Amino acid sequence: MKLLKPSWVSHNGKPIFSVDIHPDGTKFATGGQGEDSGKVMIWNMAPVLREDDEKKEHIPKMLCQMDNHLACVNCVRWSNNGLYLASGGDDKLVMVWKRAALIGPSTVFGSSSKLANVEQWRCVTILRNHTGDVMDVAWSPHDVWLASCSVDNTIVIWNARKFPEMVSCLRGHTGLVKGLTWDPVGKYIASQADDHSLKVWRTVDWQMETDITKPFSECGGTTHVLRLSWSPDGQYLVSAHAMNNSGPTAQIVERDGWRTNMDFVGHRKAVTVVKFNPKIFKKKQKSSSCPYCCCAVGSKDRSLSVWLTSLKRPLVVIHDLFDKSIMDISWTLTGLGILVCSMDGTVAYLDFSQDELGDPLNEDEKNTIHQNIYGKSLAITSTEQLSNTVIENPEMLKYQQERSAAAATAQSSAHAAAEQATPKLTSVVNGESLEDIRKNLLKKQVETRTADGRRRITPLCIAQLDTGYKASLLLGSASKIEPMKALDSRFTERSKATPGVTSAITSITGMTPLDGRLKDSVSTLKSKDESSSDSEDKTANINKNLSFTKRKAELMMEGGEVVEKRKKGRPRKDKMAVSMAPPFPQATPPSDRDTGRVTMSPAAVLKLPTPSLQKSFSLQVSTEPSVFLEVENEVSQVAGSKLSQIRCSRDGRDWDTLLPCSILTATGSSDVIAVACEDRMLSVFSSCGRRLLPAMQLATAPSALHCSGHYVMVLTSGGAVFVWDVQKQTATVKNQSLQTIIPVGDITVSQTLLTQQGVPVVALTNGKSYCFSSALDTWALIADKADSLVQCADFRSCLTTHDAPVPSGPLAVMQGRNLNGGRLVSRLSTAPHQLQQSLTSSFLECQLASARVLLSPQEYRYWLLIYARFLVTEGSEYRLRELCKELLGPVHKSAASSWEPTTLGLHKRDLLREVLPVIGQNLRFQRIFTEYQDQLELVRSK
């Protein structure tokens, strides 16, 4: 762990009441007191993260300063999509900011220095309803609503899709409301106030779900803020400023029954802010470990503690981090960095490593946990949650109406299918229900009794169990846990710090001063053994100013596996493979194979079959226009040389020419005619008979010859591939050997073709097909009949009735029957949904990549739209946003941008216009739809 206090983050010595890191991690906002108004400032994150960037003068530290608030700003919060910034202040207003196009650097109003705004942020709406200071604001999941609370004892819910519309005003508190937090699943919002209560409200009807008062009844005095937080799995709500046995705590409220049996204890003064890490973690390099959460707690005692819920004591405690109370905490979206601000006008940044916190679960794993616990995930917003959402975009409304009409048509068949569906899996493990297991584990929680008989329960949060995971605890082991020692006694009592030591740090992992940038050195001493008693700890604390405590991190449940863990990765082929007819006709193997020749080794020279010499032959090489070729060998003999004739008929016009050798094979297109002779010479003519290239000598006899447009391809019997662009008189593929794609054995070439864009394609008898990419300078696999991705991919739901059939491009030709077989197998597949989803996603991405490498624009467009429908259907927001970002490109021209406006001759922004209606069919992506539609309009107007 590293600690930094960047001195350049400042409101000119005035208090900083709030801090929030942008979702993309590139900037952060602070809110607080200005000279004679409220101040919101946006800062660059790069100089905080990297010392080199901090030293470079051309890298800006401050990005923008906004002084619109008339009084102190108490809270700043970025929307989840990063487009908006909300701020609330003592002027009773909530302002929503959005970045505007940068006209040019502007000097900060009233500043005598060279301070300039690098970014322009303008206030797009002002929300007026509160009659007192606004203390906190919070965006709901997916930015459907914005909530604000005030000293007027109310919470106001705003329609974030249609500012400044007010959805509801929640009344019930009898004191100043100073904190808000949304349930990550979107079912509840919680608030905490000075009336010694924490209230949970339902989002479905905006009525109170529960009123919790017991943990706060002893609370005396007040704090400026009461920032509570909900865990990312939604199971626990942690409050600020609670009391237990006259000691300050952060109260843990369980979602199940709103029980208040656990708390975080140890701070000497009231807890002001609690903030859960947005990530859920698992033990590093222990795939069988159970997930756990991470929580940071700040207090009026100027100290910060960071807890892993898999440990019984805090991961790190930093004493006297500031000169005044901690006011706000913000985690980076990666979960490894944390910014803390204080009333003393400074901020601190803590940088953790994955070795200290663990491996964060990815979004799919996180959504799986939500799915298992609540039956729904954040990836797809429920109908209930969006039932009262106003659709602000008329285009979005049109697509939603089309979707509703289609859904109504399919409703009857869906009901019939639902009745025949497999019953839900009963949550039973070894004859005992998961809920019973959970209750039994709760009974095992270790508790201690204080002198007056009150209970103090060690935090032992129980994860919601499901049959896909080991039955283990989210917050530690029930069998070996010990009573919590109030963080530890060193934290409870004020440290007698030596002069020059300003921050006392208690850590299980140790502490590294950050690049020498910490203004004061940090002293460390070795710790006592963990088994020492509280009294021994107190004695040790008198003699030692600082110490590190070391503990074993093995707090996992030690019992055997409750359920068998599913193995990750692709399923075994022997379980998934289905016999398929080979998609390509078998080529006749070389004759010398039949004579008992030894199997070819990798270093051996390939020997492919060649056409047999014929006296004469004819063929049609083009239908539009109609082009026929007639070849006759040995038509005459001149000076001892036998002449051969090729005659071409094009729309009734004939031409012919003579060659001084027998012709083995000939082919052509509407543009060129190619002829290969017995002496390994290749000749190329125009459609009117004019020689276009000099006679070219091949190293070995030709095995296959193709023409497409103005391209000519030759595959020699030695396994070398050549492609020439006759129009440009250049070679696009130069002597590329098939040795790299033909493995050892009796595998040979079954089919070859040349695309209209000059890409050579080779199919092998093992069912694999390759094309050579000149851009990538390699052979790329484009089809494989044994690929389990093809066999299990199920994208039928992404095909609409008005979809055009699969384009008859080179990809469809090479995959052919194999692709249709894959769809058939998908109906029979019994793979779990998550595995099926991953297989389908991988397959569609392979199709896109193959169409691109084949330079096939129609097929690329076809698979792109199917892929977009799949992402929308499955709720893959990150991939969908990345796809849209790539198609849109930079809105403003930049010399540094390497973005190409076209792909395969298709304009990317035209493709985005086709993708947007697909996005518009899912209301959960309304913000993405509107964002990119606006950007396209902006680009078009330029």
PDB file of C-alpha atoms in Angstrom, residues 6-16 28 30 33 39 41 43 62 65 115 344-347:
ATOM      1  CA  PRO A   6      -1.064  15.816  -3.109  1.00  0.00           C
ATOM      2  CA  SER A   7      -0.658  19.352  -1.782  1.00  0.00           C
ATOM      3  CA  TRP A   8      -1.771  20.891  -5.088  1.00  0.00           C
ATOM      4  CA  VAL A   9      -5.341  19.640  -4.559  1.00  0.00           C
ATOM      5  CA  SER A  10      -6.680  22.558  -2.559  1.00  0.00           C
ATOM      6  CA  HIS A  11      -9.526  25.020  -2.266  1.00  0.00           C
ATOM      7  CA  ASN A  12      -7.086  27.728  -1.188  1.00  0.00           C
ATOM      8  CA  GLY A  13      -7.069  26.379   2.364  1.00  0.00           C
ATOM      9  CA  LYS A  14     -10.879  26.262   2.628  1.00  0.00           C
ATOM     10  CA  PRO A  15     -12.624  23.033   3.681  1.00  0.00           C
ATOM     11  CA  ILE A  16     -13.190  20.249   1.140  1.00  0.00           C
ATOM     12  CA  PHE A  28     -11.958  13.461  -9.884  1.00  0.00           C
ATOM     13  CA  THR A  30     -14.044  18.031  -5.185  1.00  0.00           C
ATOM     14  CA  GLN A  33     -16.011  26.248   0.349  1.00  0.00           C
ATOM     15  CA  LYS A  39     -16.722  25.760  -5.248  1.00  0.00           C
ATOM     16  CA  MET A  41     -13.356  21.673  -8.946  1.00  0.00           C
ATOM     17  CA  TRP A  43      -8.839  17.581 -11.184  1.00  0.00           C
ATOM     18  CA  MET A  62      -6.693  21.352 -12.418  1.00  0.00           C
ATOM     19  CA  GLN A  65     -13.367  25.223 -11.619  1.00  0.00           C
ATOM     20  CA  LEU A 115      -5.132  29.282 -13.622  1.00  0.00           C
ATOM     21  CA  ASP A 344      -8.845  20.748   6.832  1.00  0.00           C
ATOM     22  CA  GLY A 345      -8.878  21.350   3.051  1.00  0.00           C
ATOM     23  CA  THR A 346      -6.578  18.473   1.991  1.00  0.00           C
ATOM     24  CA  VAL A 347      -7.016  15.108   0.288  1.00  0.00           C
TER      25      VAL A 347
END
